[in-house]
Short mmCIF file of C-alpha atoms in Angstrom, two decimals:
data_model
loop_
_atom_site.label_atom_id
_atom_site.label_comp_id
_atom_site.label_asym_id
_atom_site.label_seq_id
_atom_site.Cartn_x
_atom_site.Cartn_y
_atom_site.Cartn_z
CA MET A 1 -1.71 19.51 -20.30
CA ALA A 2 1.53 21.12 -19.21
CA VAL A 3 2.70 23.70 -21.76
CA ASP A 4 6.19 25.11 -22.28
CA ARG A 5 5.55 28.80 -21.62
CA ARG A 6 8.39 30.96 -22.88
CA THR A 7 9.03 34.59 -21.95
CA GLY A 8 6.97 36.96 -24.03
CA PRO A 9 4.42 39.76 -23.76
CA GLY A 10 2.32 39.32 -20.67
CA SER A 11 4.40 36.46 -19.29
CA ALA A 12 6.01 36.47 -15.87
CA PRO A 13 9.74 37.28 -15.69
CA ALA A 14 12.00 34.24 -15.71
CA GLY A 15 13.16 34.90 -12.16
CA GLU A 16 9.61 34.87 -10.83
CA ARG A 17 8.85 31.65 -12.67
CA ARG A 18 11.95 29.99 -11.23
CA GLU A 19 11.09 31.18 -7.70
CA GLY A 20 7.51 29.97 -8.08
CA GLY A 21 8.70 26.61 -9.40
CA ALA A 22 11.12 26.23 -6.49
CA ALA A 23 8.34 26.98 -4.01
CA VAL A 24 6.11 24.37 -5.61
CA ARG A 25 8.90 21.79 -5.49
CA ARG A 26 9.56 22.49 -1.80
CA ARG A 27 5.85 22.22 -1.04
CA ALA A 28 5.63 19.02 -3.07
CA TRP A 29 8.31 17.30 -0.99
CA GLY A 30 6.75 18.58 2.23
CA VAL A 31 3.36 17.14 1.28
CA LEU A 32 5.09 13.91 0.25
CA ALA A 33 6.58 13.67 3.76
CA LEU A 34 3.10 14.04 5.26
CA LEU A 35 1.77 11.33 2.94
CA VAL A 36 4.54 9.05 4.21
CA CYS A 37 3.38 9.78 7.77
CA LEU A 38 -0.18 8.86 6.81
CA MET A 39 0.98 5.61 5.27
CA LEU A 40 3.16 4.94 8.32
CA VAL A 41 0.19 5.15 10.69
CA ASN A 42 -2.01 3.30 8.19
CA TYR A 43 0.20 0.21 8.20
CA ALA A 44 1.03 0.39 11.90
CA ASP A 45 -2.75 0.10 12.45
CA LYS A 46 -2.81 -2.99 10.26
CA VAL A 47 0.06 -4.83 11.99
CA VAL A 48 -0.99 -4.25 15.61
CA VAL A 49 -3.46 -7.17 15.74
CA GLY A 50 -0.78 -9.56 14.53
CA LEU A 51 1.65 -8.29 17.17
CA ALA A 52 -0.97 -8.55 19.91
CA GLY A 53 -2.43 -11.79 18.55
CA VAL A 54 -0.99 -14.28 21.03
CA ASP A 55 -2.07 -12.16 24.02
CA MET A 56 -5.48 -11.45 22.51
CA LYS A 57 -6.11 -15.15 21.85
CA LYS A 58 -5.19 -16.07 25.43
CA ASP A 59 -7.09 -13.18 27.00
CA LEU A 60 -10.28 -13.69 24.96
CA GLY A 61 -10.08 -17.47 24.49
CA LEU A 62 -9.98 -17.29 20.70
CA ASP A 63 -9.07 -20.21 18.44
CA ASP A 64 -7.16 -19.88 15.14
CA ALA A 65 -10.32 -19.76 13.03
CA GLN A 66 -11.79 -16.93 15.15
CA PHE A 67 -8.55 -15.02 14.99
CA GLY A 68 -8.56 -15.48 11.22
CA ILE A 69 -12.01 -13.87 11.16
CA ILE A 70 -10.69 -10.89 13.14
CA GLN A 71 -7.83 -10.48 10.69
CA SER A 72 -10.07 -10.92 7.67
CA SER A 73 -12.79 -8.57 8.98
CA PHE A 74 -10.49 -5.62 8.39
CA PHE A 75 -11.02 -6.17 4.65
CA TRP A 76 -14.79 -6.80 4.62
CA LEU A 77 -15.62 -3.15 3.79
CA PHE A 78 -12.15 -2.25 2.54
CA ALA A 79 -13.31 -2.41 -1.09
CA VAL A 80 -16.39 -0.29 -0.35
CA GLY A 81 -14.22 2.34 1.30
CA SER A 82 -11.77 2.24 -1.62
CA ILE A 83 -14.44 2.87 -4.25
CA LEU A 84 -16.27 5.49 -2.17
CA GLY A 85 -13.02 7.27 -1.32
CA GLY A 86 -11.91 7.26 -4.96
CA TRP A 87 -15.23 8.80 -5.98
CA LEU A 88 -15.07 11.40 -3.20
CA GLY A 89 -11.47 12.17 -4.16
CA GLY A 90 -12.75 14.07 -7.20
CA LYS A 91 -15.35 15.98 -5.19
CA ILE A 92 -13.79 16.84 -1.80
CA ARG A 93 -10.45 18.56 -1.27
CA ALA A 94 -7.73 16.15 -0.24
CA ARG A 95 -7.00 18.29 2.83
CA TRP A 96 -10.42 17.55 4.33
CA LEU A 97 -10.90 14.04 2.97
CA LEU A 98 -7.62 12.53 4.19
CA ALA A 99 -7.89 14.32 7.55
CA GLY A 100 -11.39 12.91 8.05
CA ILE A 101 -10.19 9.43 7.13
CA ALA A 102 -7.35 9.61 9.67
CA VAL A 103 -9.82 10.71 12.38
CA LEU A 104 -11.91 7.62 11.62
CA TRP A 105 -8.79 5.48 12.13
CA ALA A 106 -8.35 6.93 15.61
CA LEU A 107 -12.02 6.44 16.48
CA SER A 108 -11.96 2.80 15.37
CA LEU A 109 -8.89 2.04 17.53
CA ALA A 110 -10.04 3.82 20.70
CA PRO A 111 -12.61 1.20 21.91
CA MET A 112 -9.93 -1.50 22.00
CA ALA A 113 -7.89 0.54 24.44
CA ALA A 114 -10.48 -0.63 26.98
CA GLN A 115 -11.92 -4.10 27.55
CA ALA A 116 -13.41 -5.41 24.31
CA GLY A 117 -14.90 -8.72 23.26
CA PHE A 118 -14.80 -10.62 20.00
CA ALA A 119 -17.80 -8.81 18.45
CA THR A 120 -16.48 -5.37 19.38
CA ILE A 121 -13.06 -6.13 17.94
CA VAL A 122 -14.57 -7.37 14.68
CA ALA A 123 -16.76 -4.23 14.43
CA CYS A 124 -13.78 -1.95 15.08
CA ARG A 125 -11.65 -3.74 12.50
CA ILE A 126 -14.44 -3.45 9.92
CA LEU A 127 -14.64 0.33 10.53
CA LEU A 128 -10.86 0.67 10.38
CA GLY A 129 -10.71 -1.27 7.11
CA PHE A 130 -13.48 0.89 5.63
CA ALA A 131 -11.58 4.06 6.61
CA GLU A 132 -8.20 2.79 5.44
CA GLY A 133 -9.52 1.37 2.14
CA PRO A 134 -9.05 4.56 0.09
CA THR A 135 -5.83 5.72 1.76
CA THR A 136 -3.26 4.31 -0.67
CA ALA A 137 -5.26 5.38 -3.74
CA LEU A 138 -5.80 8.90 -2.40
CA ALA A 139 -2.18 9.23 -1.30
CA MET A 140 -1.03 8.24 -4.80
CA GLN A 141 -3.51 10.64 -6.40
CA VAL A 142 -2.21 13.51 -4.26
CA ALA A 143 1.44 12.60 -4.83
CA HIS A 144 0.93 12.44 -8.60
CA SER A 145 -0.70 15.88 -8.55
CA TRP A 146 2.61 17.38 -7.39
CA PHE A 147 4.93 15.70 -9.92
CA PRO A 148 4.91 15.42 -13.74
CA ALA A 149 4.38 12.02 -15.34
CA HIS A 150 8.03 11.20 -16.09
CA LEU A 151 9.07 11.91 -12.46
CA ARG A 152 6.35 9.97 -10.63
CA ALA A 153 8.14 6.65 -10.09
CA VAL A 154 10.28 7.92 -7.19
CA PRO A 155 7.50 9.85 -5.32
CA SER A 156 5.17 6.86 -5.77
CA SER A 157 7.82 4.58 -4.31
CA ILE A 158 8.46 6.92 -1.39
CA VAL A 159 4.74 6.90 -0.53
CA VAL A 160 4.75 3.09 -0.62
CA ALA A 161 7.89 3.09 1.55
CA GLY A 162 5.76 4.60 4.32
CA ALA A 163 3.88 1.29 4.37
CA GLY A 164 7.14 -0.44 5.27
CA ILE A 165 8.33 2.21 7.72
CA GLY A 166 5.09 1.98 9.73
CA PRO A 167 5.44 -1.67 10.77
CA LEU A 168 9.22 -1.24 11.00
CA ILE A 169 8.74 1.29 13.79
CA ALA A 170 5.56 -0.24 15.19
CA ALA A 171 6.81 -3.82 15.54
CA PRO A 172 9.47 -3.28 18.23
CA VAL A 173 7.70 -0.32 19.88
CA LEU A 174 4.27 -1.95 20.14
CA THR A 175 5.82 -5.28 21.18
CA TRP A 176 7.45 -3.42 24.07
CA VAL A 177 4.17 -1.65 24.95
CA ILE A 178 2.30 -4.98 24.93
CA ALA A 179 4.95 -6.67 27.08
CA GLU A 180 5.25 -3.82 29.59
CA TYR A 181 1.60 -2.78 29.74
CA SER A 182 -1.03 -4.63 27.69
CA TRP A 183 -2.35 -5.14 24.21
CA HIS A 184 -5.05 -2.60 25.05
CA MET A 185 -2.39 0.07 25.54
CA ALA A 186 -0.97 -0.65 22.07
CA PHE A 187 -4.31 0.20 20.46
CA GLY A 188 -4.64 3.33 22.59
CA THR A 189 -1.17 4.48 21.55
CA LEU A 190 -2.03 4.13 17.88
CA ALA A 191 -5.31 6.02 18.37
CA VAL A 192 -3.39 9.00 19.76
CA PHE A 193 -0.85 8.95 16.92
CA GLY A 194 -3.62 8.69 14.35
CA ALA A 195 -5.30 11.80 15.73
CA ALA A 196 -1.97 13.67 15.72
CA VAL A 197 -1.27 12.81 12.07
CA ALA A 198 -4.80 13.87 11.12
CA LEU A 199 -4.12 17.28 12.66
CA MET A 200 -0.74 17.60 10.88
CA TRP A 201 -2.33 16.81 7.53
CA LEU A 202 -5.18 19.25 8.14
CA LEU A 203 -2.71 22.04 8.80
CA ALA A 204 -0.25 21.45 5.96
CA GLY A 205 -1.49 18.84 3.46
CA ASP A 206 -3.38 19.24 0.17
CA SER A 207 -3.37 18.35 -3.52
CA GLY A 208 -0.89 19.88 -5.95
CA PRO A 209 -1.36 22.46 -8.72
CA GLU A 210 -3.63 21.50 -11.60
CA THR A 211 -0.75 21.76 -14.08
CA ALA A 212 1.07 18.92 -12.34
CA SER A 213 -1.98 16.71 -11.99
CA THR A 214 -3.01 16.95 -15.64
CA GLU A 215 0.34 16.73 -17.39
CA HIS A 216 0.72 14.07 -20.06
CA GLY A 217 3.10 13.50 -22.85
CA ALA A 218 6.20 14.55 -20.94
CA ALA A 219 9.55 13.10 -21.80
CA GLY A 220 9.35 9.39 -21.26
CA GLY A 221 5.62 9.62 -20.48
CA PRO A 222 2.59 8.14 -22.22
CA ALA A 223 0.58 9.49 -25.11
CA VAL A 224 -1.74 12.44 -24.53
CA LEU A 225 -4.90 10.98 -23.00
CA PRO A 226 -8.39 12.43 -23.32
CA GLU A 227 -9.92 14.05 -20.25
CA ARG A 228 -12.25 11.10 -19.76
CA VAL A 229 -12.44 7.53 -21.02
CA PRO A 230 -15.39 5.17 -20.39
CA LEU A 231 -14.50 3.00 -17.40
CA THR A 232 -15.45 -0.15 -19.31
CA ARG A 233 -12.84 0.72 -21.94
CA LEU A 234 -10.22 1.61 -19.33
CA PHE A 235 -10.69 -1.60 -17.37
CA GLY A 236 -10.69 -3.61 -20.58
CA THR A 237 -7.06 -2.70 -21.29
CA GLY A 238 -4.37 -5.29 -20.69
CA THR A 239 -2.57 -2.88 -18.35
CA LEU A 240 -5.51 -2.48 -15.97
CA ILE A 241 -6.36 -6.19 -16.02
CA GLY A 242 -2.75 -7.25 -15.55
CA MET A 243 -2.01 -4.69 -12.85
CA MET A 244 -5.13 -5.57 -10.86
CA LEU A 245 -4.11 -9.23 -10.90
CA LEU A 246 -0.55 -8.32 -9.93
CA PHE A 247 -1.73 -6.13 -7.06
CA PHE A 248 -4.16 -8.87 -5.97
CA VAL A 249 -1.47 -11.52 -5.48
CA ALA A 250 1.03 -9.02 -4.06
CA TYR A 251 -1.50 -7.73 -1.56
CA ALA A 252 -2.41 -11.27 -0.57
CA ASN A 253 1.24 -11.65 0.43
CA THR A 254 1.25 -8.28 2.23
CA SER A 255 -1.93 -9.05 4.18
CA VAL A 256 -0.60 -12.44 5.29
CA LYS A 257 2.62 -10.79 6.44
CA VAL A 258 0.67 -8.16 8.39
CA SER A 259 -1.85 -10.63 9.81
CA TRP A 260 0.06 -13.83 10.49
CA LEU A 261 3.82 -13.26 10.39
CA PRO A 262 4.17 -12.42 14.12
CA LEU A 263 2.14 -15.50 15.05
CA TYR A 264 4.03 -17.67 12.55
CA LEU A 265 7.32 -16.66 14.14
CA ARG A 266 6.05 -17.41 17.66
CA GLU A 267 3.66 -20.35 17.21
CA GLY A 268 5.06 -21.92 14.05
CA LEU A 269 8.78 -21.40 14.58
CA GLY A 270 8.98 -21.06 18.37
CA TYR A 271 10.62 -17.63 18.73
CA ASP A 272 9.94 -15.72 21.95
CA ALA A 273 7.89 -12.50 21.89
CA GLU A 274 10.84 -10.08 21.93
CA THR A 275 12.75 -11.94 19.21
CA ALA A 276 9.63 -12.25 17.07
CA GLY A 277 8.94 -8.52 17.43
CA ASN A 278 12.45 -7.69 16.26
CA LEU A 279 12.36 -10.19 13.41
CA VAL A 280 9.01 -8.85 12.18
CA ALA A 281 10.66 -5.46 11.69
CA LEU A 282 13.32 -6.80 9.30
CA PRO A 283 11.06 -7.50 6.27
CA TYR A 284 9.56 -4.02 6.61
CA LEU A 285 13.00 -2.41 6.83
CA GLY A 286 14.11 -4.25 3.71
CA SER A 287 10.85 -3.42 1.92
CA ALA A 288 11.12 0.32 2.66
CA ILE A 289 14.64 0.40 1.25
CA ALA A 290 13.84 -1.83 -1.74
CA VAL A 291 10.80 0.13 -2.87
CA ILE A 292 12.76 3.40 -2.99
CA LEU A 293 15.70 1.78 -4.79
CA VAL A 294 13.36 0.32 -7.42
CA GLY A 295 11.75 3.75 -7.85
CA PHE A 296 15.15 5.27 -8.62
CA LEU A 297 15.97 2.31 -10.87
CA SER A 298 12.75 2.81 -12.83
CA ARG A 299 13.41 6.55 -13.23
CA GLY A 300 16.99 5.88 -14.33
CA LEU A 301 15.83 3.38 -16.96
CA THR A 302 13.23 5.88 -18.20
CA ARG A 303 15.92 8.54 -18.60
CA ARG A 304 17.90 6.09 -20.71
CA GLY A 305 14.94 5.82 -23.09
CA ILE A 306 13.61 2.45 -21.93
CA GLY A 307 9.83 2.30 -22.34
CA ASN A 308 7.23 2.26 -19.59
CA ARG A 309 6.32 -1.36 -20.31
CA MET A 310 9.71 -2.45 -19.00
CA THR A 311 10.08 0.10 -16.19
CA ARG A 312 6.50 0.16 -14.88
CA ALA A 313 5.01 -3.23 -15.84
CA VAL A 314 7.62 -5.91 -16.51
CA LEU A 315 9.82 -4.77 -13.62
CA PRO A 316 7.17 -4.97 -10.84
CA ALA A 317 5.70 -8.21 -12.24
CA ALA A 318 9.13 -9.86 -12.31
CA LEU A 319 9.74 -8.77 -8.70
CA VAL A 320 6.46 -10.29 -7.49
CA LEU A 321 7.16 -13.50 -9.42
CA ALA A 322 10.57 -13.78 -7.74
CA SER A 323 8.91 -13.10 -4.38
CA GLY A 324 6.59 -16.05 -4.99
CA VAL A 325 9.61 -18.29 -5.56
CA CYS A 326 11.12 -17.06 -2.26
CA THR A 327 7.82 -17.69 -0.46
CA ILE A 328 7.78 -21.31 -1.62
CA GLY A 329 11.42 -21.59 -0.65
CA PHE A 330 11.14 -20.41 2.95
CA SER A 331 7.98 -22.45 3.52
CA SER A 332 10.02 -25.57 2.70
CA LEU A 333 12.90 -24.84 5.09
CA ASP A 334 13.34 -25.41 8.80
CA ARG A 335 13.89 -22.56 11.22
CA GLY A 336 17.26 -20.87 10.76
CA ALA A 337 19.19 -18.12 8.99
CA PRO A 338 18.58 -19.36 5.41
CA GLN A 339 14.84 -19.52 6.01
CA MET A 340 14.76 -16.01 7.52
CA ALA A 341 16.89 -14.66 4.66
CA LEU A 342 14.41 -16.00 2.08
CA LEU A 343 11.46 -14.67 4.07
CA ILE A 344 12.98 -11.18 4.20
CA LEU A 345 14.06 -11.25 0.55
CA GLY A 346 10.60 -12.37 -0.55
CA SER A 347 8.98 -9.55 1.40
CA CYS A 348 11.36 -6.99 -0.11
CA LEU A 349 10.75 -8.17 -3.67
CA ASN A 350 6.98 -8.25 -3.18
CA SER A 351 6.81 -4.65 -1.92
CA ALA A 352 9.49 -3.16 -4.17
CA GLY A 353 7.32 -2.88 -7.27
CA TYR A 354 4.22 -1.26 -5.75
CA GLY A 355 5.30 2.33 -6.41
CA VAL A 356 6.33 1.91 -10.04
CA ALA A 357 3.24 -0.21 -10.71
CA PHE A 358 1.03 2.68 -9.53
CA ALA A 359 3.00 4.95 -11.86
CA GLY A 360 2.17 2.50 -14.65
CA LEU A 361 -1.52 2.77 -13.80
CA ALA A 362 -1.26 6.58 -13.90
CA ASP A 363 0.17 6.35 -17.44
CA VAL A 364 -3.13 4.86 -18.63
CA ALA A 365 -5.68 6.66 -16.39
CA PRO A 366 -6.72 10.22 -17.33
CA ALA A 367 -5.91 12.68 -14.55
CA ARG A 368 -9.57 13.52 -13.82
CA GLN A 369 -10.39 9.82 -13.42
CA ARG A 370 -7.26 8.78 -11.58
CA GLY A 371 -8.85 8.81 -8.12
CA THR A 372 -11.73 6.65 -9.31
CA VAL A 373 -9.42 4.23 -11.14
CA PHE A 374 -7.05 3.92 -8.19
CA GLY A 375 -10.02 3.38 -5.86
CA ILE A 376 -11.49 0.59 -7.99
CA VAL A 377 -8.09 -1.08 -8.41
CA THR A 378 -7.53 -0.91 -4.66
CA ALA A 379 -10.98 -2.36 -4.05
CA VAL A 380 -10.26 -5.30 -6.36
CA TYR A 381 -6.85 -6.13 -4.95
CA SER A 382 -8.13 -5.77 -1.37
CA LEU A 383 -10.00 -9.03 -1.97
CA GLY A 384 -6.60 -10.67 -1.63
CA GLY A 385 -6.57 -9.32 1.91
CA VAL A 386 -9.98 -10.82 2.59
CA ILE A 387 -9.17 -14.26 1.24
CA ALA A 388 -5.54 -14.86 2.19
CA PRO A 389 -5.73 -14.40 6.01
CA MET A 390 -8.80 -16.65 6.23
CA VAL A 391 -7.15 -19.36 4.09
CA ILE A 392 -4.04 -19.26 6.26
CA GLY A 393 -6.16 -19.49 9.41
CA LYS A 394 -8.03 -22.53 8.12
CA LEU A 395 -4.85 -24.26 6.97
CA VAL A 396 -3.19 -23.64 10.34
CA ALA A 397 -6.24 -25.00 12.15
CA SER A 398 -6.44 -28.12 9.96
CA GLY A 399 -2.72 -28.89 9.62
CA GLU A 400 -1.04 -31.91 11.18
CA SER A 401 0.80 -29.40 13.34
CA VAL A 402 0.87 -25.62 13.63
CA ALA A 403 4.17 -25.46 11.74
CA ALA A 404 2.86 -27.77 8.99
CA GLY A 405 -0.29 -25.66 8.63
CA TYR A 406 1.74 -22.49 8.17
CA GLY A 407 4.01 -24.26 5.69
CA ASP A 408 1.03 -25.36 3.59
CA GLY A 409 -0.42 -21.85 3.67
CA PHE A 410 2.77 -20.16 2.50
CA MET A 411 3.26 -22.79 -0.21
CA VAL A 412 -0.21 -22.05 -1.63
CA LEU A 413 0.48 -18.33 -1.41
CA GLY A 414 3.78 -18.64 -3.29
CA VAL A 415 2.26 -20.63 -6.15
CA THR A 416 -0.60 -18.11 -6.45
CA MET A 417 1.87 -15.23 -6.65
CA ILE A 418 3.89 -16.88 -9.42
CA VAL A 419 0.82 -17.57 -11.56
CA GLY A 420 -0.65 -14.08 -11.07
CA ALA A 421 2.64 -12.29 -11.77
CA ALA A 422 3.27 -14.36 -14.91
CA ILE A 423 -0.13 -13.42 -16.34
CA ALA A 424 0.41 -9.73 -15.47
CA LEU A 425 3.80 -9.87 -17.17
CA MET A 426 2.11 -10.82 -20.43
CA LEU A 427 -0.84 -8.40 -20.24
CA ALA A 428 0.44 -5.07 -18.90
CA HIS A 429 1.70 -2.56 -21.49
CA PRO A 430 1.14 1.09 -20.43
CA ASP A 431 2.59 2.74 -23.58
CA ARG A 432 0.53 0.59 -25.96
CA ASP A 433 -2.72 1.01 -24.04
CA ALA A 434 -2.26 4.77 -23.54
CA ALA A 435 -1.69 5.16 -27.29
CA ARG A 436 -4.82 3.15 -28.09
CA LEU A 437 -6.95 5.19 -25.69
CA ALA A 438 -5.57 8.44 -27.12
CA ALA A 439 -6.25 7.28 -30.69
CA ARG A 440 -9.90 6.54 -29.87
CA ALA A 441 -10.49 9.92 -28.21
#
């Protein structure tokens, strides 16, 4: 636990403490920037298949169902990687673990820079999903180790913003690479960038000081938690149950956006490749901005004395619920500016609460178990990424028309999001559950 150490016999002079604190803060923001780079590459890797989808389907003779399998295969071992990575996060230094994960990304992308068939692509996507499974959980664990509990909403949101910045940059750039060269070159480009980011992290990235990672009970933070709580008790709390459900439906939306949005714009709505590539970037731009704004909003509300239930549970759940309404709305409209506005707004609302929701999870999870908890939560919500792309693929294949199939798919997705967010809204209560866990210690 962080302790207020005042000047006294044997203590460091105040000037030295201030200089040391300033150095830690500078290092914290530098590491946070590297985590954003990791998330940037992580999500660029996810979106590339959607961007290259039309060319891949033509080149390899794939139908919608087969392409749905390719998209879904990314998530087949995602949960395994999430749980394994969360477990290893407490045993291997973050410097080595995240660098090794990023190297695996590059290795999984490299074969598709050459000629590759359906089976090879599926195998590469499975490996990539396994390697990327623990990334978000580990990035959050590292970010939280550099910042005290009451200041984590903004850093968490900045890490999540990297997930929006990645596709934002990748969509127009990779669309250009595919148009000018080939879809193979797009995968090769990402392999090179993945290796470069792995090297950057190896040179300058690592976890924060133990005092930051174990602090509880700060102003606006939760009750003092024990060092360890049985996982069955942790995952029996309303906060963990509600947040897992919230993440599940939100990630279903995210995975559909990553997997099918470029194809929906081209095949369902009839936009050309260049226009679709530019339009795909807009939801990610809005999401990156929205997630940071909500992080600052959450921190501002906390400073005003508003409890963590409102700032880290009700707020993200309400955003996902509103996103579900937008998803139903744009699925019911014809192509045009109003439809695109609802699509972008829905994407922004869905992503905006991720960062503060992870901060809510950290309020309940003891520091020494945070990696494991984040890994298990990520594994559970990744199932949304397994199910949603396959459902969309089947609905597109069985629809009266391609456009009608997409409309049905997004309608189902929107309803699912509303139901899941409403249940999470009722269950999640970080302050209450942290107090109960502390009382039973």
